[in-house]
Each structure stands twice: as structure tokens, then as C-alpha cells.
Coordinates of N, CA and C in Angstrom, one line a residue:
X30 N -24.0 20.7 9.2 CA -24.2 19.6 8.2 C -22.9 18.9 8.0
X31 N -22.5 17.6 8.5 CA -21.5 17.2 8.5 C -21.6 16.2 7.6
X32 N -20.5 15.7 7.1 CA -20.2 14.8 6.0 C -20.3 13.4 6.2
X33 N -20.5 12.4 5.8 CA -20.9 11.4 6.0 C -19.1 10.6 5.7
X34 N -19.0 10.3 7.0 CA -17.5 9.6 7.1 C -16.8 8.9 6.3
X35 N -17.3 8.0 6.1 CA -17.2 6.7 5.0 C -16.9 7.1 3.8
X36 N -18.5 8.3 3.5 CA -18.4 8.1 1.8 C -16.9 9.3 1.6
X37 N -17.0 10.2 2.6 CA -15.7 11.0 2.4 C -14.6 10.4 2.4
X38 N -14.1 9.4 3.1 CA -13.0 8.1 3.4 C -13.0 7.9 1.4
X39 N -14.1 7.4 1.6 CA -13.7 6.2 0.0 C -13.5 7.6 -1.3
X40 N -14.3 8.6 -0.9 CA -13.7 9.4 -2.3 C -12.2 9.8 -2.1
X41 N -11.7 10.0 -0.8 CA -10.5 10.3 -1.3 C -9.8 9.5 -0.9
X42 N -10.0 8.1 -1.4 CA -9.3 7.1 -1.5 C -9.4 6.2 -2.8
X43 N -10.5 6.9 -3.6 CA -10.7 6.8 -5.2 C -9.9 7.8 -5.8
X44 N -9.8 9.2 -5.3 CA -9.3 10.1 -5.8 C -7.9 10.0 -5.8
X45 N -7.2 9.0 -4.5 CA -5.8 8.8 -4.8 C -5.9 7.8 -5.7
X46 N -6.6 6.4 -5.8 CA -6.6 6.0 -6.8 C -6.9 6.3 -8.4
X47 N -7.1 7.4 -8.5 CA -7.4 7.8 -9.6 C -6.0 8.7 -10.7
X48 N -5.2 9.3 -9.2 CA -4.6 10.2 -9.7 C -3.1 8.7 -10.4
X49 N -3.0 8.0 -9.4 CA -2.1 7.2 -9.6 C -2.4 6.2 -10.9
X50 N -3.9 5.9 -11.1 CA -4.2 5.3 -12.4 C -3.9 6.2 -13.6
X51 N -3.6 8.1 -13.7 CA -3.4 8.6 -14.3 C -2.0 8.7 -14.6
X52 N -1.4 8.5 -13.7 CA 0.2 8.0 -14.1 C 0.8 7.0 -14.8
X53 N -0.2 5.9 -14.1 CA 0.2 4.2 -15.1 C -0.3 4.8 -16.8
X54 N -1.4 5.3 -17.0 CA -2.0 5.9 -18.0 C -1.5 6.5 -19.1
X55 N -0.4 7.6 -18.5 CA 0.5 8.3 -19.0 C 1.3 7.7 -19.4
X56 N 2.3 6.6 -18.7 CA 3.0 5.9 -19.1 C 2.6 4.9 -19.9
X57 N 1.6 4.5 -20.2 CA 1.4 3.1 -21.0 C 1.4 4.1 -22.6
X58 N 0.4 5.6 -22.1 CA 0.6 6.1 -23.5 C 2.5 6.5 -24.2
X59 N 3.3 6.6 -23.5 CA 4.9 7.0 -23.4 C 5.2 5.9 -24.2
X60 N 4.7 4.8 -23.3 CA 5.4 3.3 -24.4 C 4.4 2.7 -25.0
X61 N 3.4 2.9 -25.4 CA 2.3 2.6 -26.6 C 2.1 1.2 -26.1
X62 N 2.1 1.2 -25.0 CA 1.3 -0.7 -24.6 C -0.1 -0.6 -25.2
X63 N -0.3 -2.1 -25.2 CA -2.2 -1.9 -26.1 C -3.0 -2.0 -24.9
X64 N -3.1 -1.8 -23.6 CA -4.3 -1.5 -22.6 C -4.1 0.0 -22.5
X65 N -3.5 0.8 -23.2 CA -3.4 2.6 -22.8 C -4.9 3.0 -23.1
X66 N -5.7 2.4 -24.3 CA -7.2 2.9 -24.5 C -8.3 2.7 -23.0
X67 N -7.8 1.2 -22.6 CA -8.8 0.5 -21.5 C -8.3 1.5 -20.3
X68 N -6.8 2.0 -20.0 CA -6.7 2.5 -19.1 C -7.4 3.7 -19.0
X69 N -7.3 4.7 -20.3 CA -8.5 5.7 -20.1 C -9.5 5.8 -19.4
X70 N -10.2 4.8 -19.8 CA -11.5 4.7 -19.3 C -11.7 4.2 -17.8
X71 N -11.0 3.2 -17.4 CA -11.1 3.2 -16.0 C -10.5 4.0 -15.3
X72 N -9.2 4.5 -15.5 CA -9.2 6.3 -15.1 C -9.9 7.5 -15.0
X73 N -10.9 7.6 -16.1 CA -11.7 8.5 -15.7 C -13.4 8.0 -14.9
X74 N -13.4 6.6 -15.3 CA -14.5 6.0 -14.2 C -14.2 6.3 -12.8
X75 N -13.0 5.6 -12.3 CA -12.7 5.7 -11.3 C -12.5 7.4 -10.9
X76 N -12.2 8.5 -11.5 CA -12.2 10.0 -10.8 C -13.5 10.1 -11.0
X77 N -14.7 9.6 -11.7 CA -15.8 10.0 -11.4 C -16.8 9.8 -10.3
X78 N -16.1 8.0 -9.6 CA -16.8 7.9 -9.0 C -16.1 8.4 -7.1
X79 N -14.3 8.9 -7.7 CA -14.6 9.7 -6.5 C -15.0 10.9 -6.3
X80 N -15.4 11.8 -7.4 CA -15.9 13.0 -7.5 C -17.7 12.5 -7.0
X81 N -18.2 11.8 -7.4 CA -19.4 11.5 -6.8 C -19.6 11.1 -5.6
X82 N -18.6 10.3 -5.1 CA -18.8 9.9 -3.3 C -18.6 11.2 -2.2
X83 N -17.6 11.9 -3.1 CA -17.3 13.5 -2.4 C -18.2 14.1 -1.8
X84 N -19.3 14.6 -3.2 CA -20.1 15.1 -3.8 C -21.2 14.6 -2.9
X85 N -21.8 13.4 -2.7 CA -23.1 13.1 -2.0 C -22.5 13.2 -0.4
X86 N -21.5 13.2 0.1 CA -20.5 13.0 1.4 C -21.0 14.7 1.9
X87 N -20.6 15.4 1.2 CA -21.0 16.4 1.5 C -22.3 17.4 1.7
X88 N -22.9 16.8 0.8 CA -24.5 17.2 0.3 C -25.5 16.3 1.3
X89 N -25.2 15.3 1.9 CA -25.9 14.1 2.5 C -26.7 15.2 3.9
X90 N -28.0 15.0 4.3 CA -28.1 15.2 5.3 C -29.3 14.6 5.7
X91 N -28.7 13.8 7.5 CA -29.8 12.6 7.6 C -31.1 13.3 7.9
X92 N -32.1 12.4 7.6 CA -33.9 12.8 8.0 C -33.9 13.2 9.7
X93 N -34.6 13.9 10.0 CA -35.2 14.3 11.5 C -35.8 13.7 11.9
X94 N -35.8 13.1 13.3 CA -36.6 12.2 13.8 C -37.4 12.9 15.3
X95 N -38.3 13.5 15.8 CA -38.7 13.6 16.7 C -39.3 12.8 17.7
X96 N -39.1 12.8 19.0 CA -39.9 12.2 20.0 C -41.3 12.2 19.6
X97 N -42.2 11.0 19.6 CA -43.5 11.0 19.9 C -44.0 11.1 18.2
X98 N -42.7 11.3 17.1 CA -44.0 11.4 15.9 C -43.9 10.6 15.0
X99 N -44.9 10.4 13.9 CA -44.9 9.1 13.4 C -44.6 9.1 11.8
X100 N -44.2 8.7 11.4 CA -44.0 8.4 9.8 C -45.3 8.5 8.8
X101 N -45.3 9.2 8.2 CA -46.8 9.3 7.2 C -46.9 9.7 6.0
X102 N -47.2 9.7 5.0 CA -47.3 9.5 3.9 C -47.4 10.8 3.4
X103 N -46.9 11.6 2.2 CA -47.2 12.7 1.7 C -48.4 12.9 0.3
X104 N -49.2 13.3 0.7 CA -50.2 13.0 -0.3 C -50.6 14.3 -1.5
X105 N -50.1 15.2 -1.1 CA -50.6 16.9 -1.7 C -49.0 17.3 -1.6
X106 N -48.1 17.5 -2.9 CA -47.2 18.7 -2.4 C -47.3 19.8 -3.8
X107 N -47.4 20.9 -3.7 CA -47.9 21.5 -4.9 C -46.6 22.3 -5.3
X108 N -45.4 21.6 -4.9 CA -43.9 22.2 -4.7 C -44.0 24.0 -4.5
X109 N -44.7 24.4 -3.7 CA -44.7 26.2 -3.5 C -45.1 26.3 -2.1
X110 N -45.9 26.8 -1.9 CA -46.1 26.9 -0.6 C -47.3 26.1 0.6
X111 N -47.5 24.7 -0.1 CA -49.0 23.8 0.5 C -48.4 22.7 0.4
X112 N -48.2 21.8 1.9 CA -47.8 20.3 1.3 C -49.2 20.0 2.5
X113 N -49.3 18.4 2.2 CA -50.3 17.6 3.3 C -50.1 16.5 3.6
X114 N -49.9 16.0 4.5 CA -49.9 14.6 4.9 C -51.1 13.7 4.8
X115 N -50.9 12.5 5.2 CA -52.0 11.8 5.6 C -52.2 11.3 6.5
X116 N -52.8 11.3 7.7 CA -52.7 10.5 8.8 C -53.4 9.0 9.3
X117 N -52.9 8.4 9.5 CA -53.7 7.0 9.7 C -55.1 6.8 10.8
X118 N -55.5 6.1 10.7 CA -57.1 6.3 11.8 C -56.4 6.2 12.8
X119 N -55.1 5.5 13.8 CA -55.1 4.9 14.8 C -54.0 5.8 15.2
X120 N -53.8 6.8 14.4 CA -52.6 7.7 15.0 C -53.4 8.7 16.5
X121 N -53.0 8.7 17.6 CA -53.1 9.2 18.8 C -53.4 10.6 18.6
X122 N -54.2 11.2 19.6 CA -54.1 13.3 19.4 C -52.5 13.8 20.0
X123 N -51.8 13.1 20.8 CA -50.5 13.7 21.3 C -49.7 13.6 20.0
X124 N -49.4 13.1 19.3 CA -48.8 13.1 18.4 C -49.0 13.6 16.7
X125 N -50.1 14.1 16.7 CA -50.3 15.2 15.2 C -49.4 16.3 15.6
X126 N -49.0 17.2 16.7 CA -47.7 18.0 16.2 C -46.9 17.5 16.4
X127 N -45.8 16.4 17.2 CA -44.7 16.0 16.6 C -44.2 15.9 15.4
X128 N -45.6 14.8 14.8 CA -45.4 14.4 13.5 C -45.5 15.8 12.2
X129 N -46.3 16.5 12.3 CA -46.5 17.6 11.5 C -45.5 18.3 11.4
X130 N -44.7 18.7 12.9 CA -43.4 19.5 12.9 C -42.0 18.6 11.8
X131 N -42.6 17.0 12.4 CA -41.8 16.2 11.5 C -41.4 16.4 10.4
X132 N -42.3 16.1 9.7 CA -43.1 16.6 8.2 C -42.2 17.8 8.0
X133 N -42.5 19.1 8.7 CA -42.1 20.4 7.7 C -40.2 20.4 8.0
X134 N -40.0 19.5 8.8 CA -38.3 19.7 9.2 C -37.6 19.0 8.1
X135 N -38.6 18.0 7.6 CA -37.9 17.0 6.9 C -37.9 17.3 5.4
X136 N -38.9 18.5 4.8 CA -38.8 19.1 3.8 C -37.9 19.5 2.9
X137 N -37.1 19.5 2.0 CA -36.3 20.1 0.8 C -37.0 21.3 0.4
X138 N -35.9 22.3 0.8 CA -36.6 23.6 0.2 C -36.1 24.2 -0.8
X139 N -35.1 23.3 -1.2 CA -34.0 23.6 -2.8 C -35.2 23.7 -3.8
X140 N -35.5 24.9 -4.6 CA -36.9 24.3 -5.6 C -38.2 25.0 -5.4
X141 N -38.5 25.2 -4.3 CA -39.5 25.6 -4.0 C -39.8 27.3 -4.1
X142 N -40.6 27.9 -4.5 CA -41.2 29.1 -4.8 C -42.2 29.8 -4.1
X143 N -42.6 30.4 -3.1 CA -43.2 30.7 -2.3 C -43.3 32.8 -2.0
X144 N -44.5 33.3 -2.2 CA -44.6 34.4 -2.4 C -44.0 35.3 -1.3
X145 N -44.7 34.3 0.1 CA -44.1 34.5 1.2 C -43.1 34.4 1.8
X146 N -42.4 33.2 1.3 CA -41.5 32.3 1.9 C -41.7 31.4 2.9
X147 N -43.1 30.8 3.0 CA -43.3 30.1 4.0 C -44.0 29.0 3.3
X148 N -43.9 27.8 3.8 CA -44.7 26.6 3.6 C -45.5 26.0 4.6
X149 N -47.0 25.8 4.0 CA -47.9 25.9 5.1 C -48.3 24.4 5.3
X150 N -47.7 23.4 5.9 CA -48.0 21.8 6.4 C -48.7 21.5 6.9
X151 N -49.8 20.8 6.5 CA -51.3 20.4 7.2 C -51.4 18.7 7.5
X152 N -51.5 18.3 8.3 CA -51.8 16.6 8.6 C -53.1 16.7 8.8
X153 N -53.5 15.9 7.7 CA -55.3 15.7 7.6 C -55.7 14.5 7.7
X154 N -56.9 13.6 8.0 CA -57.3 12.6 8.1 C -58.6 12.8 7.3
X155 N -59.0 11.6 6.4 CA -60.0 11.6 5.8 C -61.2 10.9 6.6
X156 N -62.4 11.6 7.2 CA -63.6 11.4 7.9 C -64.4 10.5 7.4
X157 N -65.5 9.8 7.2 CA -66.7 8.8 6.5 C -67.8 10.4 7.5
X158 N -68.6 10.3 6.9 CA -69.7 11.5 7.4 C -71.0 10.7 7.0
X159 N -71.2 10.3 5.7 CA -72.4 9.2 5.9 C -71.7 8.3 4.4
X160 N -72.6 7.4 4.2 CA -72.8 6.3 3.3 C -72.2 7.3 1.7
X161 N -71.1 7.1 1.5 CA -70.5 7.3 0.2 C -69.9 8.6 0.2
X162 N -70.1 9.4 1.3 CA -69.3 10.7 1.8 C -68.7 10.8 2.9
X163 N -67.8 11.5 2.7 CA -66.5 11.9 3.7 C -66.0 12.8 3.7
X164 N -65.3 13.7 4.4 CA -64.5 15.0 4.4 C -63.3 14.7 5.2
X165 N -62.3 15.9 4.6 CA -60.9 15.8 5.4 C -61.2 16.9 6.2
X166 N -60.7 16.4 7.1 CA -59.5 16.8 8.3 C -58.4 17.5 9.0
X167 N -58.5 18.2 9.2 CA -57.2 18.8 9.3 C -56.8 18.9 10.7
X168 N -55.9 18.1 11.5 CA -55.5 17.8 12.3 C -54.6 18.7 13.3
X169 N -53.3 19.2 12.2 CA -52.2 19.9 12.8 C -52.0 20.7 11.2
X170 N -51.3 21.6 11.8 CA -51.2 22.4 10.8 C -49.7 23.3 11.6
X171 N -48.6 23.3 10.6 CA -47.4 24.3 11.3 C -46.8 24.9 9.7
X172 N -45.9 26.0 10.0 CA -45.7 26.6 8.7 C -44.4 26.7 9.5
X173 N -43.4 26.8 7.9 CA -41.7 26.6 7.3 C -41.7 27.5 7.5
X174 N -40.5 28.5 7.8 CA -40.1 29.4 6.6 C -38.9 28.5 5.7
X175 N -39.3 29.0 4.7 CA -38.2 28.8 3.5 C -36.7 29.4 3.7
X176 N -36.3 30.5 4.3 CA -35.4 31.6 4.4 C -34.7 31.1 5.5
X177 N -35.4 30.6 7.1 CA -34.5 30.4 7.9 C -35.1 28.9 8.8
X178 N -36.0 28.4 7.8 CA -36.1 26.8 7.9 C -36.3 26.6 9.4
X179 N -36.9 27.9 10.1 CA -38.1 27.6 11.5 C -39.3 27.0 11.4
X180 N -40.0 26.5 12.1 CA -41.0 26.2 12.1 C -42.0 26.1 13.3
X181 N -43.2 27.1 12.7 CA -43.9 27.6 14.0 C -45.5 27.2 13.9
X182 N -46.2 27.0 14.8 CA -47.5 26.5 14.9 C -48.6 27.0 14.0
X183 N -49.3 26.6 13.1 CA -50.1 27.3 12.0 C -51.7 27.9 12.6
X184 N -51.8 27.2 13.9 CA -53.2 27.5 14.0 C -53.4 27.2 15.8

């Protein structure tokens, strides 16, 4: 999980600017100039906002993109062990596992509670069956583990 270049560049280059605004700071309090109040504050704005660029710089990690899968909507997540997608009518059969593996890679598991430790990811499509009824679908189906964030075929 590597750090996002940039944001780590600008925090510690807030952070040197921060340290150095706590010196002007210091000094304005030494000789009682009247911006010593205003410097406080943009002093500690400014260490906040390089403690926060740090902070997401390190924590950042980009989405997973697989060959062949498609972007789709999360419709069911019951934050434990059941999430569902939804799949579009015109989405292809080669591509419900891509996409579903998609799905469970791309998951946050910070949160989640699971008896097992596994999360069970279903891509369903909603059917018309007759005049005013319809049933889902279940397309692809792959399960997480929570513990070592594999992901293996559900069905």
C-alpha cells in the first residue's frame, strides 16, 4: 500500500511550513506585535492541514480494476457478512465473475463483523416473470475472507 506522492510531498511541505510559522509565532508573542493572536491560528491551521494530507497519503488506497468487469451499483450491504450488486440487462455472461470478484476486492473490511469471517458477494439481476412480477437473480456469487482479503468462487 503505497502512499500517494503528491499528498505526501505537500504535507511535508505544510509541515515545514508550519514549524517555521511557529517560530514567526513565538516571536511575535516575545515582542507583543498585534497579529501574534491571527498567527496562532494560521499556525495551527496550517499543522492541521499537514497532519491531514499525511494522514489520507498514507491511508489512500486506489480501487481495483479488473480485465473484462464492469462497474455496478451496490444495492444490499447489510455491513456483516451479505453485500449484492445489481447488474444491468445488457451486461454479457463473460463478465459476471470479473465484475463480482470486482465487487468483493473493492470492499472495506475496516467495520465489518462477520461470524465467519467471510463475506458472501452476490451480482443479481432483477427478471420480469409475468405482468407485475419478477424475481432476482443471482448471477455470480464469490466470498471475501475478512482475515486475509482472498477471494474465492461461492458457487
Amino acid at each position: 500500500m503505497a502512499a500517494d506522492p503528491i499528498l505526501f510531498v505537500a504535507g511535508q511541505w505544510l509541515g515545514a511550513a508550519s514549524g517555521a510559522l511557529a517560530v514567526v509565532t513565538i516571536t511575535a508573542y516575545l515582542a507583543r506585535w498585534g497579529i501574534r493572536f491571527r498567527l496562532v491560528g494560521v499556525t495551527s491551521f496550517t499543522a492541521l492541514l499537514s497532519l491531514s494530507c499525511l494522514a489520507f497519503a498514507i491511508s489512500y488506497t486506489p480501487r481495483v480494476s479488473l480485465e473484462g468487469a464492469v462497474s455496478v451499483p451496490l444495492v444490499f450491504d447489510n455491513g456483516s457478512d451479505l453485500v449484492i450488486a445489481a447488474a444491468p440487462a445488457d451486461l454479457p455472461p463473460a463478465s459476471y465473475e470479473p465484475t463480482v470478484q470486482q465487487v468483493a476486492q473493492n470492499l472495506r473490511s475496516s467495520g465489518r463483523s462477520s461470524p465467519d469471517g467471510l463475506v458472501h458477494v452476490r451480482l443479481r439481476r432483477v427478471e420480469t416473470v409475468g405482468p407485475g412480477i419478477s424475481k432476482p437473480v443471482v448471477l455470480a456469487e464469490v466470498t471475501r475472507d475478512l482475515a486475509s482479503g482472498s477471494v474465492t468462487p461461492g458457487r
